[in-house]
mmCIF file of C-alpha atoms in Angstrom:
data_model
loop_
_atom_site.group_PDB
_atom_site.id
_atom_site.type_symbol
_atom_site.label_atom_id
_atom_site.label_comp_id
_atom_site.label_asym_id
_atom_site.label_seq_id
_atom_site.Cartn_x
_atom_site.Cartn_y
_atom_site.Cartn_z
ATOM 1 C CA UNK A 1 0.000 0.000 0.000
ATOM 2 C CA UNK A 2 1.371 3.411 -0.919
ATOM 3 C CA UNK A 3 2.328 5.379 2.166
ATOM 4 C CA UNK A 4 -0.622 7.288 3.561
ATOM 5 C CA UNK A 5 -3.107 6.539 0.783
ATOM 6 C CA UNK A 6 -5.269 3.615 1.841
ATOM 7 C CA UNK A 7 -7.593 5.411 4.254
ATOM 8 C CA UNK A 8 -8.387 8.527 2.241
ATOM 9 C CA UNK A 9 -12.173 8.947 2.652
ATOM 10 C CA UNK A 10 -13.712 7.932 -0.656
ATOM 11 C CA UNK A 11 -15.659 10.478 -2.647
ATOM 12 C CA UNK A 12 -14.372 13.401 -0.559
ATOM 13 C CA UNK A 13 -12.527 16.266 -2.181
ATOM 14 C CA UNK A 14 -9.686 17.705 -0.162
ATOM 15 C CA UNK A 15 -10.206 21.077 1.481
ATOM 16 C CA UNK A 16 -9.287 23.870 -0.891
ATOM 17 C CA UNK A 17 -6.134 25.544 0.339
ATOM 18 C CA UNK A 18 -5.651 29.274 0.386
ATOM 19 C CA UNK A 19 -2.457 31.336 0.451
ATOM 20 C CA UNK A 20 0.311 29.835 2.549
ATOM 21 C CA UNK A 21 0.355 31.530 5.942
ATOM 22 C CA UNK A 22 1.358 30.677 9.503
ATOM 23 C CA UNK A 23 -0.600 28.010 11.331
ATOM 24 C CA UNK A 24 -2.299 29.627 14.360
ATOM 25 C CA UNK A 25 -1.037 28.703 17.820
ATOM 26 C CA UNK A 26 -4.515 27.571 18.837
ATOM 27 C CA UNK A 27 -8.066 27.143 17.641
ATOM 28 C CA UNK A 28 -10.230 30.275 17.552
ATOM 29 C CA UNK A 29 -13.469 30.922 15.716
ATOM 30 C CA UNK A 30 -14.277 29.966 13.043
ATOM 31 C CA UNK A 31 -12.082 26.958 13.934
ATOM 32 C CA UNK A 32 -14.114 24.505 16.034
ATOM 33 C CA UNK A 33 -13.001 22.544 19.089
ATOM 34 C CA UNK A 34 -13.815 18.892 19.712
ATOM 35 C CA UNK A 35 -14.619 18.861 23.431
ATOM 36 C CA UNK A 36 -13.771 16.292 26.091
ATOM 37 C CA UNK A 37 -17.401 15.358 26.669
ATOM 38 C CA UNK A 38 -17.834 14.468 22.988
ATOM 39 C CA UNK A 39 -14.981 11.952 23.251
ATOM 40 C CA UNK A 40 -16.191 10.614 26.596
ATOM 41 C CA UNK A 41 -19.744 10.105 25.346
ATOM 42 C CA UNK A 42 -18.525 8.096 22.350
ATOM 43 C CA UNK A 43 -16.320 5.738 24.335
ATOM 44 C CA UNK A 44 -19.327 3.869 25.758
ATOM 45 C CA UNK A 45 -17.895 2.994 29.172
ATOM 46 C CA UNK A 46 -18.802 -0.132 31.052
ATOM 47 C CA UNK A 47 -18.398 -1.135 34.671
ATOM 48 C CA UNK A 48 -15.414 -3.268 33.671
ATOM 49 C CA UNK A 49 -13.312 -0.273 32.572
ATOM 50 C CA UNK A 50 -10.743 0.724 35.183
ATOM 51 C CA UNK A 51 -8.147 3.462 35.420
ATOM 52 C CA UNK A 52 -4.480 2.462 35.391
ATOM 53 C CA UNK A 53 -2.058 4.961 36.876
ATOM 54 C CA UNK A 54 1.621 4.989 37.724
ATOM 55 C CA UNK A 55 0.957 3.529 41.174
ATOM 56 C CA UNK A 56 -0.476 0.394 39.546
ATOM 57 C CA UNK A 57 2.724 -0.326 37.639
ATOM 58 C CA UNK A 58 5.463 0.034 40.228
ATOM 59 C CA UNK A 59 5.640 -3.631 41.223
ATOM 60 C CA UNK A 60 6.648 -6.563 39.015
ATOM 61 C CA UNK A 61 3.651 -8.576 37.816
ATOM 62 C CA UNK A 62 3.273 -12.188 38.847
ATOM 63 C CA UNK A 63 5.654 -14.533 37.018
ATOM 64 C CA UNK A 64 7.877 -11.678 35.866
ATOM 65 C CA UNK A 65 11.610 -11.930 35.115
ATOM 66 C CA UNK A 66 11.588 -15.186 33.208
ATOM 67 C CA UNK A 67 9.598 -17.334 35.655
ATOM 68 C CA UNK A 68 7.466 -20.198 34.346
ATOM 69 C CA UNK A 69 4.879 -19.183 31.766
ATOM 70 C CA UNK A 70 2.315 -21.672 30.491
ATOM 71 C CA UNK A 71 0.864 -19.639 27.642
ATOM 72 C CA UNK A 72 1.968 -20.612 24.155
ATOM 73 C CA UNK A 73 2.425 -18.480 21.079
ATOM 74 C CA UNK A 74 -0.604 -17.990 18.847
ATOM 75 C CA UNK A 75 -0.742 -20.114 15.739
ATOM 76 C CA UNK A 76 0.752 -18.773 12.531
ATOM 77 C CA UNK A 77 -0.912 -15.810 10.875
ATOM 78 C CA UNK A 78 -2.117 -14.238 14.115
ATOM 79 C CA UNK A 79 -0.609 -10.872 13.315
ATOM 80 C CA UNK A 80 -2.005 -10.883 9.786
ATOM 81 C CA UNK A 81 -5.483 -11.748 11.073
ATOM 82 C CA UNK A 82 -5.278 -9.024 13.700
ATOM 83 C CA UNK A 83 -4.107 -6.483 11.130
ATOM 84 C CA UNK A 84 -7.149 -7.343 9.045
ATOM 85 C CA UNK A 85 -9.428 -6.932 12.060
ATOM 86 C CA UNK A 86 -7.849 -3.557 12.743
ATOM 87 C CA UNK A 87 -9.465 -2.087 9.622
ATOM 88 C CA UNK A 88 -12.987 -2.906 10.795
ATOM 89 C CA UNK A 89 -13.184 0.147 13.035
ATOM 90 C CA UNK A 90 -12.785 2.621 10.176
ATOM 91 C CA UNK A 91 -15.658 5.072 9.810
ATOM 92 C CA UNK A 92 -17.158 3.639 12.980
ATOM 93 C CA UNK A 93 -18.761 6.884 14.238
ATOM 94 C CA UNK A 94 -21.305 9.171 12.678
ATOM 95 C CA UNK A 95 -19.852 12.541 11.780
ATOM 96 C CA UNK A 96 -21.748 15.480 13.328
ATOM 97 C CA UNK A 97 -23.193 17.623 10.518
ATOM 98 C CA UNK A 98 -21.071 20.600 11.569
ATOM 99 C CA UNK A 99 -17.902 18.535 11.056
ATOM 100 C CA UNK A 100 -18.544 17.518 7.472
ATOM 101 C CA UNK A 101 -15.932 18.813 5.083
ATOM 102 C CA UNK A 102 -13.577 19.775 7.919
ATOM 103 C CA UNK A 103 -10.015 18.713 8.675
ATOM 104 C CA UNK A 104 -8.755 17.536 12.067
ATOM 105 C CA UNK A 105 -5.621 19.540 12.834
ATOM 106 C CA UNK A 106 -3.453 17.259 14.945
ATOM 107 C CA UNK A 107 -1.186 18.871 17.513
ATOM 108 C CA UNK A 108 0.979 17.387 20.234
ATOM 109 C CA UNK A 109 0.377 17.435 23.995
ATOM 110 C CA UNK A 110 0.959 20.771 25.699
ATOM 111 C CA UNK A 111 2.086 20.061 29.229
ATOM 112 C CA UNK A 112 5.118 20.327 31.479
ATOM 113 C CA UNK A 113 8.280 20.413 29.351
ATOM 114 C CA UNK A 114 9.745 17.362 31.089
ATOM 115 C CA UNK A 115 6.575 15.259 31.284
ATOM 116 C CA UNK A 116 6.759 13.102 28.166
ATOM 117 C CA UNK A 117 9.287 11.054 26.261
ATOM 118 C CA UNK A 118 9.624 11.284 22.501
ATOM 119 C CA UNK A 119 7.212 8.519 21.597
ATOM 120 C CA UNK A 120 4.389 10.001 23.673
ATOM 121 C CA UNK A 121 4.212 12.590 20.889
ATOM 122 C CA UNK A 122 4.138 9.853 18.260
ATOM 123 C CA UNK A 123 1.433 7.888 20.075
ATOM 124 C CA UNK A 124 -0.569 11.081 20.539
ATOM 125 C CA UNK A 125 -0.487 11.683 16.773
ATOM 126 C CA UNK A 126 -1.334 8.051 15.964
ATOM 127 C CA UNK A 127 -4.370 8.160 18.253
ATOM 128 C CA UNK A 128 -5.505 11.421 16.683
ATOM 129 C CA UNK A 129 -5.134 9.880 13.213
ATOM 130 C CA UNK A 130 -7.128 6.863 14.377
ATOM 131 C CA UNK A 131 -9.848 9.211 15.656
ATOM 132 C CA UNK A 132 -9.968 11.003 12.301
ATOM 133 C CA UNK A 133 -10.220 7.731 10.384
ATOM 134 C CA UNK A 134 -13.029 6.359 12.538
ATOM 135 C CA UNK A 135 -14.976 9.592 12.005
ATOM 136 C CA UNK A 136 -14.391 9.812 8.261
ATOM 137 C CA UNK A 137 -12.345 12.993 8.638
ATOM 138 C CA UNK A 138 -9.319 14.232 6.772
ATOM 139 C CA UNK A 139 -6.425 15.203 9.026
ATOM 140 C CA UNK A 140 -3.314 17.343 8.932
ATOM 141 C CA UNK A 141 -0.391 17.372 11.377
ATOM 142 C CA UNK A 142 1.187 20.426 12.974
ATOM 143 C CA UNK A 143 3.125 19.941 16.214
ATOM 144 C CA UNK A 144 4.658 23.153 17.503
ATOM 145 C CA UNK A 145 7.306 23.733 20.160
ATOM 146 C CA UNK A 146 5.022 24.496 23.105
ATOM 147 C CA UNK A 147 6.650 22.841 26.158
ATOM 148 C CA UNK A 148 8.256 20.338 23.776
ATOM 149 C CA UNK A 149 11.569 18.992 25.176
ATOM 150 C CA UNK A 150 12.674 17.998 21.655
ATOM 151 C CA UNK A 151 12.120 21.433 20.120
ATOM 152 C CA UNK A 152 15.422 22.891 18.927
ATOM 153 C CA UNK A 153 15.638 26.672 18.891
ATOM 154 C CA UNK A 154 18.831 26.320 16.868
ATOM 155 C CA UNK A 155 16.911 24.598 14.074
ATOM 156 C CA UNK A 156 13.874 26.839 14.545
ATOM 157 C CA UNK A 157 14.959 30.325 15.667
ATOM 158 C CA UNK A 158 11.516 31.666 14.790
ATOM 159 C CA UNK A 159 8.156 30.210 15.877
ATOM 160 C CA UNK A 160 5.773 28.759 13.350
ATOM 161 C CA UNK A 161 7.709 25.682 12.232
ATOM 162 C CA UNK A 162 6.210 22.193 12.257
ATOM 163 C CA UNK A 163 8.294 20.121 14.693
ATOM 164 C CA UNK A 164 6.819 16.921 13.223
ATOM 165 C CA UNK A 165 8.740 17.486 9.990
ATOM 166 C CA UNK A 166 12.045 17.410 11.873
ATOM 167 C CA UNK A 167 11.573 13.665 12.218
ATOM 168 C CA UNK A 168 8.867 12.451 9.822
ATOM 169 C CA UNK A 169 8.017 12.839 6.162
ATOM 170 C CA UNK A 170 4.767 14.734 5.663
ATOM 171 C CA UNK A 171 2.699 14.400 2.527
ATOM 172 C CA UNK A 172 1.571 17.699 1.077
ATOM 173 C CA UNK A 173 -2.070 16.822 1.686
ATOM 174 C CA UNK A 174 -1.281 16.298 5.400
ATOM 175 C CA UNK A 175 0.204 19.776 5.777
ATOM 176 C CA UNK A 176 -1.879 22.254 7.790
ATOM 177 C CA UNK A 177 -0.533 25.298 5.953
ATOM 178 C CA UNK A 178 -3.070 27.110 3.809
ATOM 179 C CA UNK A 179 -6.215 25.563 5.334
ATOM 180 C CA UNK A 180 -8.748 28.231 6.266
ATOM 181 C CA UNK A 181 -9.726 28.160 9.941
ATOM 182 C CA UNK A 182 -13.393 27.661 9.046
ATOM 183 C CA UNK A 183 -12.436 24.203 7.763
ATOM 184 C CA UNK A 184 -10.476 23.191 10.890
ATOM 185 C CA UNK A 185 -11.322 20.995 13.880
ATOM 186 C CA UNK A 186 -8.978 20.670 16.869
ATOM 187 C CA UNK A 187 -9.052 18.782 20.142
ATOM 188 C CA UNK A 188 -9.576 21.061 23.108
ATOM 189 C CA UNK A 189 -6.340 21.241 25.032
ATOM 190 C CA UNK A 190 -5.156 21.495 28.587
ATOM 191 C CA UNK A 191 -2.905 19.844 31.124
ATOM 192 C CA UNK A 192 -3.795 16.291 32.066
ATOM 193 C CA UNK A 193 -4.789 16.400 35.784
ATOM 194 C CA UNK A 194 -3.298 12.978 36.698
ATOM 195 C CA UNK A 195 -6.637 11.236 37.026
ATOM 196 C CA UNK A 196 -9.046 9.435 34.735
ATOM 197 C CA UNK A 197 -10.699 11.817 32.314
ATOM 198 C CA UNK A 198 -13.942 9.966 32.948
ATOM 199 C CA UNK A 199 -13.842 10.507 36.688
ATOM 200 C CA UNK A 200 -13.583 14.243 37.153
ATOM 201 C CA UNK A 201 -11.373 15.842 34.533
ATOM 202 C CA UNK A 202 -10.838 19.436 35.628
ATOM 203 C CA UNK A 203 -9.855 21.153 32.393
ATOM 204 C CA UNK A 204 -10.844 20.879 28.755
ATOM 205 C CA UNK A 205 -8.456 18.316 27.290
ATOM 206 C CA UNK A 206 -10.070 16.274 24.533
ATOM 207 C CA UNK A 207 -6.631 15.354 23.197
ATOM 208 C CA UNK A 208 -5.851 13.607 26.483
ATOM 209 C CA UNK A 209 -9.320 12.051 26.486
ATOM 210 C CA UNK A 210 -8.574 10.463 23.098
ATOM 211 C CA UNK A 211 -5.116 9.355 24.274
ATOM 212 C CA UNK A 212 -6.398 7.755 27.511
ATOM 213 C CA UNK A 213 -9.803 6.343 26.532
ATOM 214 C CA UNK A 214 -10.347 2.572 26.700
ATOM 215 C CA UNK A 215 -10.327 2.304 22.883
ATOM 216 C CA UNK A 216 -7.023 4.164 22.497
ATOM 217 C CA UNK A 217 -3.947 2.633 20.942
ATOM 218 C CA UNK A 218 -1.602 2.036 23.896
ATOM 219 C CA UNK A 219 1.972 0.804 24.163
ATOM 220 C CA UNK A 220 1.410 -0.166 27.804
ATOM 221 C CA UNK A 221 -1.569 -0.140 30.200
ATOM 222 C CA UNK A 222 -2.379 3.488 30.974
ATOM 223 C CA UNK A 223 -5.453 5.617 31.355
ATOM 224 C CA UNK A 224 -8.810 3.846 31.216
ATOM 225 C CA UNK A 225 -8.328 0.155 30.474
ATOM 226 C CA UNK A 226 -10.475 -2.853 29.695
ATOM 227 C CA UNK A 227 -9.998 -5.920 31.962
ATOM 228 C CA UNK A 228 -7.572 -7.651 29.577
ATOM 229 C CA UNK A 229 -5.319 -4.585 29.495
ATOM 230 C CA UNK A 230 -1.683 -5.650 29.829
ATOM 231 C CA UNK A 231 -2.177 -9.295 28.886
ATOM 232 C CA UNK A 232 -0.301 -10.844 25.995
ATOM 233 C CA UNK A 233 -3.496 -11.078 23.922
ATOM 234 C CA UNK A 234 -4.117 -7.373 24.511
ATOM 235 C CA UNK A 235 -0.592 -6.522 23.361
ATOM 236 C CA UNK A 236 -1.080 -8.566 20.176
ATOM 237 C CA UNK A 237 -4.194 -6.530 19.380
ATOM 238 C CA UNK A 238 -2.497 -3.208 20.121
ATOM 239 C CA UNK A 239 0.508 -4.145 17.995
ATOM 240 C CA UNK A 240 -1.689 -5.121 15.070
ATOM 241 C CA UNK A 241 -3.446 -1.761 15.153
ATOM 242 C CA UNK A 242 -0.198 0.128 15.652
ATOM 243 C CA UNK A 243 1.585 -1.675 12.823
ATOM 244 C CA UNK A 244 -1.257 -0.906 10.432
ATOM 245 C CA UNK A 245 -1.370 2.786 11.355
ATOM 246 C CA UNK A 246 2.412 3.121 11.058
ATOM 247 C CA UNK A 247 2.492 1.269 7.740
ATOM 248 C CA UNK A 248 -0.079 3.546 6.171
ATOM 249 C CA UNK A 249 0.373 6.904 7.897
ATOM 250 C CA UNK A 250 3.954 7.346 9.188
ATOM 251 C CA UNK A 251 7.345 7.456 7.589
ATOM 252 C CA UNK A 252 10.516 8.462 9.377
ATOM 253 C CA UNK A 253 12.420 11.210 7.587
ATOM 254 C CA UNK A 254 14.730 10.084 4.826
ATOM 255 C CA UNK A 255 17.736 11.618 6.587
ATOM 256 C CA UNK A 256 17.122 9.643 9.776
ATOM 257 C CA UNK A 257 16.532 6.442 7.791
ATOM 258 C CA UNK A 258 19.919 6.981 6.138
ATOM 259 C CA UNK A 259 21.617 7.173 9.536
ATOM 260 C CA UNK A 260 20.090 3.813 10.472
ATOM 261 C CA UNK A 261 21.024 2.307 7.102
ATOM 262 C CA UNK A 262 24.617 3.495 7.415
ATOM 263 C CA UNK A 263 25.033 1.972 10.882
ATOM 264 C CA UNK A 264 23.519 -1.335 9.728
ATOM 265 C CA UNK A 265 25.885 -1.529 6.762
ATOM 266 C CA UNK A 266 29.027 -0.345 8.558
ATOM 267 C CA UNK A 267 28.610 -3.022 11.228
ATOM 268 C CA UNK A 268 27.887 -5.805 8.718
ATOM 269 C CA UNK A 269 24.372 -6.438 10.008
ATOM 270 C CA UNK A 270 23.340 -7.963 6.695
ATOM 271 C CA UNK A 271 20.705 -10.527 5.782
ATOM 272 C CA UNK A 272 23.293 -13.260 6.392
ATOM 273 C CA UNK A 273 23.571 -12.385 10.093
ATOM 274 C CA UNK A 274 21.050 -13.132 12.829
ATOM 275 C CA UNK A 275 20.588 -10.042 14.967
ATOM 276 C CA UNK A 276 19.080 -10.095 18.446
ATOM 277 C CA UNK A 277 17.753 -6.694 19.486
ATOM 278 C CA UNK A 278 17.717 -5.761 23.162
ATOM 279 C CA UNK A 279 16.113 -2.647 24.580
ATOM 280 C CA UNK A 280 16.973 -1.843 28.203
ATOM 281 C CA UNK A 281 15.306 1.210 29.644
ATOM 282 C CA UNK A 282 17.023 2.447 32.767
ATOM 283 C CA UNK A 283 17.340 6.082 33.800
ATOM 284 C CA UNK A 284 14.161 7.297 32.089
ATOM 285 C CA UNK A 285 11.948 4.344 33.028
ATOM 286 C CA UNK A 286 8.764 5.765 34.554
ATOM 287 C CA UNK A 287 6.097 3.090 34.109
ATOM 288 C CA UNK A 288 6.542 -0.450 35.358
ATOM 289 C CA UNK A 289 9.816 -1.769 36.710
ATOM 290 C CA UNK A 290 13.411 -1.578 35.537
ATOM 291 C CA UNK A 291 14.687 -4.800 33.997
ATOM 292 C CA UNK A 292 18.468 -4.748 34.341
ATOM 293 C CA UNK A 293 21.080 -6.343 32.066
ATOM 294 C CA UNK A 294 21.500 -9.467 34.212
ATOM 295 C CA UNK A 295 18.055 -10.658 33.114
ATOM 296 C CA UNK A 296 19.267 -10.531 29.497
ATOM 297 C CA UNK A 297 22.651 -12.235 29.741
ATOM 298 C CA UNK A 298 21.457 -15.845 29.549
ATOM 299 C CA UNK A 299 19.501 -14.998 26.405
ATOM 300 C CA UNK A 300 22.534 -13.270 24.888
ATOM 301 C CA UNK A 301 24.684 -16.358 25.480
ATOM 302 C CA UNK A 302 22.082 -18.685 23.973
ATOM 303 C CA UNK A 303 21.721 -16.530 20.865
ATOM 304 C CA UNK A 304 25.451 -16.338 20.206
ATOM 305 C CA UNK A 305 25.920 -20.077 20.804
ATOM 306 C CA UNK A 306 23.039 -20.939 18.474
ATOM 307 C CA UNK A 307 24.218 -18.780 15.576
ATOM 308 C CA UNK A 308 27.968 -18.914 16.176
ATOM 309 C CA UNK A 309 29.705 -16.826 13.492
ATOM 310 C CA UNK A 310 26.454 -15.267 12.264
ATOM 311 C CA UNK A 311 25.052 -14.154 15.630
ATOM 312 C CA UNK A 312 24.966 -10.468 16.553
ATOM 313 C CA UNK A 313 23.371 -8.431 19.343
ATOM 314 C CA UNK A 314 22.215 -4.838 19.018
ATOM 315 C CA UNK A 315 21.823 -2.959 22.317
ATOM 316 C CA UNK A 316 19.655 0.134 22.775
ATOM 317 C CA UNK A 317 19.742 1.721 26.221
ATOM 318 C CA UNK A 318 19.697 5.165 27.800
ATOM 319 C CA UNK A 319 21.781 4.057 30.804
ATOM 320 C CA UNK A 320 25.580 4.411 30.617
ATOM 321 C CA UNK A 321 26.065 2.195 33.695
ATOM 322 C CA UNK A 322 24.170 -0.649 32.085
ATOM 323 C CA UNK A 323 26.424 -0.498 29.036
ATOM 324 C CA UNK A 324 29.398 -0.951 31.348
ATOM 325 C CA UNK A 325 27.776 -4.090 32.800
ATOM 326 C CA UNK A 326 27.089 -5.432 29.302
ATOM 327 C CA UNK A 327 30.669 -4.805 28.221
ATOM 328 C CA UNK A 328 31.941 -6.585 31.357
ATOM 329 C CA UNK A 329 29.679 -9.558 30.573
ATOM 330 C CA UNK A 330 30.961 -9.692 26.979
ATOM 331 C CA UNK A 331 34.590 -9.652 28.090
ATOM 332 C CA UNK A 332 34.112 -12.298 30.788
ATOM 333 C CA UNK A 333 32.123 -14.489 28.381
ATOM 334 C CA UNK A 334 34.866 -14.365 25.772
ATOM 335 C CA UNK A 335 32.700 -12.955 22.980
ATOM 336 C CA UNK A 336 34.579 -10.784 20.449
ATOM 337 C CA UNK A 337 33.742 -7.057 20.451
ATOM 338 C CA UNK A 338 32.096 -7.001 17.020
ATOM 339 C CA UNK A 339 29.232 -9.313 18.008
ATOM 340 C CA UNK A 340 27.722 -6.820 20.482
ATOM 341 C CA UNK A 341 26.934 -3.420 18.996
ATOM 342 C CA UNK A 342 25.410 -0.145 20.155
ATOM 343 C CA UNK A 343 25.406 3.447 18.988
ATOM 344 C CA UNK A 344 27.280 6.255 20.707
ATOM 345 C CA UNK A 345 24.455 8.525 21.867
ATOM 346 C CA UNK A 346 23.680 10.843 24.786
ATOM 347 C CA UNK A 347 23.571 8.729 27.955
ATOM 348 C CA UNK A 348 23.828 9.558 31.626
ATOM 349 C CA UNK A 349 23.111 8.327 35.143
ATOM 350 C CA UNK A 350 19.852 10.280 35.122
ATOM 351 C CA UNK A 351 17.131 10.874 32.555
ATOM 352 C CA UNK A 352 19.040 12.395 29.640
ATOM 353 C CA UNK A 353 16.018 12.484 27.347
ATOM 354 C CA UNK A 354 13.860 14.684 29.595
ATOM 355 C CA UNK A 355 16.696 16.760 31.077
ATOM 356 C CA UNK A 356 16.423 20.068 29.221
ATOM 357 C CA UNK A 357 20.034 20.930 30.073
ATOM 358 C CA UNK A 358 21.472 17.688 28.670
ATOM 359 C CA UNK A 359 22.520 17.897 25.042
ATOM 360 C CA UNK A 360 20.845 19.017 21.824
ATOM 361 C CA UNK A 361 17.041 18.586 22.001
ATOM 362 C CA UNK A 362 16.780 17.612 18.331
ATOM 363 C CA UNK A 363 19.634 15.099 18.560
ATOM 364 C CA UNK A 364 17.944 13.303 21.470
ATOM 365 C CA UNK A 365 14.871 12.738 19.319
ATOM 366 C CA UNK A 366 16.987 11.654 16.366
ATOM 367 C CA UNK A 367 18.934 9.171 18.494
ATOM 368 C CA UNK A 368 15.856 7.467 19.909
ATOM 369 C CA UNK A 369 14.308 7.205 16.435
ATOM 370 C CA UNK A 370 17.447 5.619 14.981
ATOM 371 C CA UNK A 371 17.616 3.147 17.877
ATOM 372 C CA UNK A 372 13.971 2.270 17.276
ATOM 373 C CA UNK A 373 14.551 1.710 13.553
ATOM 374 C CA UNK A 374 17.549 -0.537 14.222
ATOM 375 C CA UNK A 375 15.588 -2.593 16.758
ATOM 376 C CA UNK A 376 12.761 -2.953 14.239
ATOM 377 C CA UNK A 377 15.148 -4.688 11.802
ATOM 378 C CA UNK A 378 16.320 -7.333 14.251
ATOM 379 C CA UNK A 379 15.334 -10.986 13.956
ATOM 380 C CA UNK A 380 14.156 -11.177 17.556
ATOM 381 C CA UNK A 381 13.612 -8.540 20.251
ATOM 382 C CA UNK A 382 14.119 -8.740 24.022
ATOM 383 C CA UNK A 383 12.422 -5.926 25.877
ATOM 384 C CA UNK A 384 10.651 -4.539 28.883
ATOM 385 C CA UNK A 385 7.451 -2.504 28.652
ATOM 386 C CA UNK A 386 8.516 0.704 26.903
ATOM 387 C CA UNK A 387 7.327 3.001 24.144
ATOM 388 C CA UNK A 388 10.587 2.600 22.213
ATOM 389 C CA UNK A 389 10.438 -1.188 22.034
ATOM 390 C CA UNK A 390 6.719 -1.310 21.247
ATOM 391 C CA UNK A 391 7.234 1.230 18.483
ATOM 392 C CA UNK A 392 10.019 -0.972 17.074
ATOM 393 C CA UNK A 393 7.420 -3.740 16.803
ATOM 394 C CA UNK A 394 5.015 -1.379 15.013
ATOM 395 C CA UNK A 395 7.761 -0.412 12.552
ATOM 396 C CA UNK A 396 8.985 -3.977 11.933
ATOM 397 C CA UNK A 397 8.113 -5.337 8.504
ATOM 398 C CA UNK A 398 4.451 -6.334 8.590
ATOM 399 C CA UNK A 399 4.520 -6.132 12.386
ATOM 400 C CA UNK A 400 6.562 -9.359 12.372
ATOM 401 C CA UNK A 401 8.212 -8.670 15.739
ATOM 402 C CA UNK A 402 4.832 -8.960 17.455
ATOM 403 C CA UNK A 403 5.391 -12.719 17.454
ATOM 404 C CA UNK A 404 9.194 -12.522 17.515
ATOM 405 C CA UNK A 405 9.741 -10.642 20.766
ATOM 406 C CA UNK A 406 9.774 -11.334 24.488
ATOM 407 C CA UNK A 407 8.696 -8.844 27.171
ATOM 408 C CA UNK A 408 9.972 -9.560 30.679
ATOM 409 C CA UNK A 409 7.111 -7.595 32.263
ATOM 410 C CA UNK A 410 4.087 -9.307 30.672
ATOM 411 C CA UNK A 411 2.976 -11.938 33.180
ATOM 412 C CA UNK A 412 1.235 -14.330 30.752
ATOM 413 C CA UNK A 413 3.742 -13.918 27.929
ATOM 414 C CA UNK A 414 4.496 -17.080 25.914
ATOM 415 C CA UNK A 415 7.981 -18.425 26.445
ATOM 416 C CA UNK A 416 10.684 -17.020 24.206
ATOM 417 C CA UNK A 417 11.284 -20.561 22.918
ATOM 418 C CA UNK A 418 7.681 -20.905 21.737
ATOM 419 C CA UNK A 419 8.175 -17.702 19.754
ATOM 420 C CA UNK A 420 11.233 -18.977 17.906
ATOM 421 C CA UNK A 421 14.067 -18.057 20.262
ATOM 422 C CA UNK A 422 16.853 -20.651 19.955
#
């Protein structure tokens, strides 16, 4: 499918664009807001929906860290079947008459500058795209620098630039420039008040309502969740939806893809090698628990023994101390240096990605995107519950890593062996 073309609403002409001018900072008449209550009313809550907050994810789940798991991998074709099911929701809601012919202008979250990692912005946009598709709306993307920790004032000395285009290709028809405000819809915005939007949201924040509703695409259990939230079956469904949305609506910028390609080629990670990807989130881990390198070492040894001369390991981590532990393991195990690879990026003993004083804001976003792309190319992925690793699954070819990955934090996860790990 050609990038971004499959879900164009049939029979709908694109909004006529006027002279190119700056995109307004916010939505003012005749632009129309989508309000929180509209989103809440559509989500059709049931008594089984529950709110998942940070306090619910601070302890390891039962059977975590490689303990016995009885569940087995789904039979072949599970991802393909789920991807097919993911299209059934399209055009699932009636469009209010006042919305017809309008374009949803997608922005990013506006909150505390150090509140969100890079892929929160990506998931925000994906959920907004999903909302547009299920309402038969066209959409455009314009993410500005408001409280954005990845906004580079060196790259953008003047306001009015689209931060999204720093990292992603944007089709001309998805640009918000030149669309008259009378044709524009936007989610009402505000700071998320750290509680379920359904149970007493205090400010207008329809964007957060879309992001946290039970039907939202989620990379881990957060916001309002259905009972199966966080189970392996739930992750398979989320990954199918995410892979489909990424395949048809996102493309990383050509320049960033070239960086990933160059690293892959320079380190001889060709089709003849078998590459194990490992994502270890340390200093900037907020949700769930930290899974340290020692939980990975046995898997590393098994992979390199199984594939001998062709085995490689690609490491993606934010934590400099964990890289030291991995290098010590490699040396003590007698593995040659070239079989364990990682990129030289900004790392520290604290959260480098959300520390505004640490490094170039743009480069931090570039680094995490390149790491994600490299993980997405691996033959198997070891991970904890993180946005980066889940996004690597979404970006893997056809979502293949959904059934070729192992998450230490998912209690009912099939064994790595049942998913093809040697």
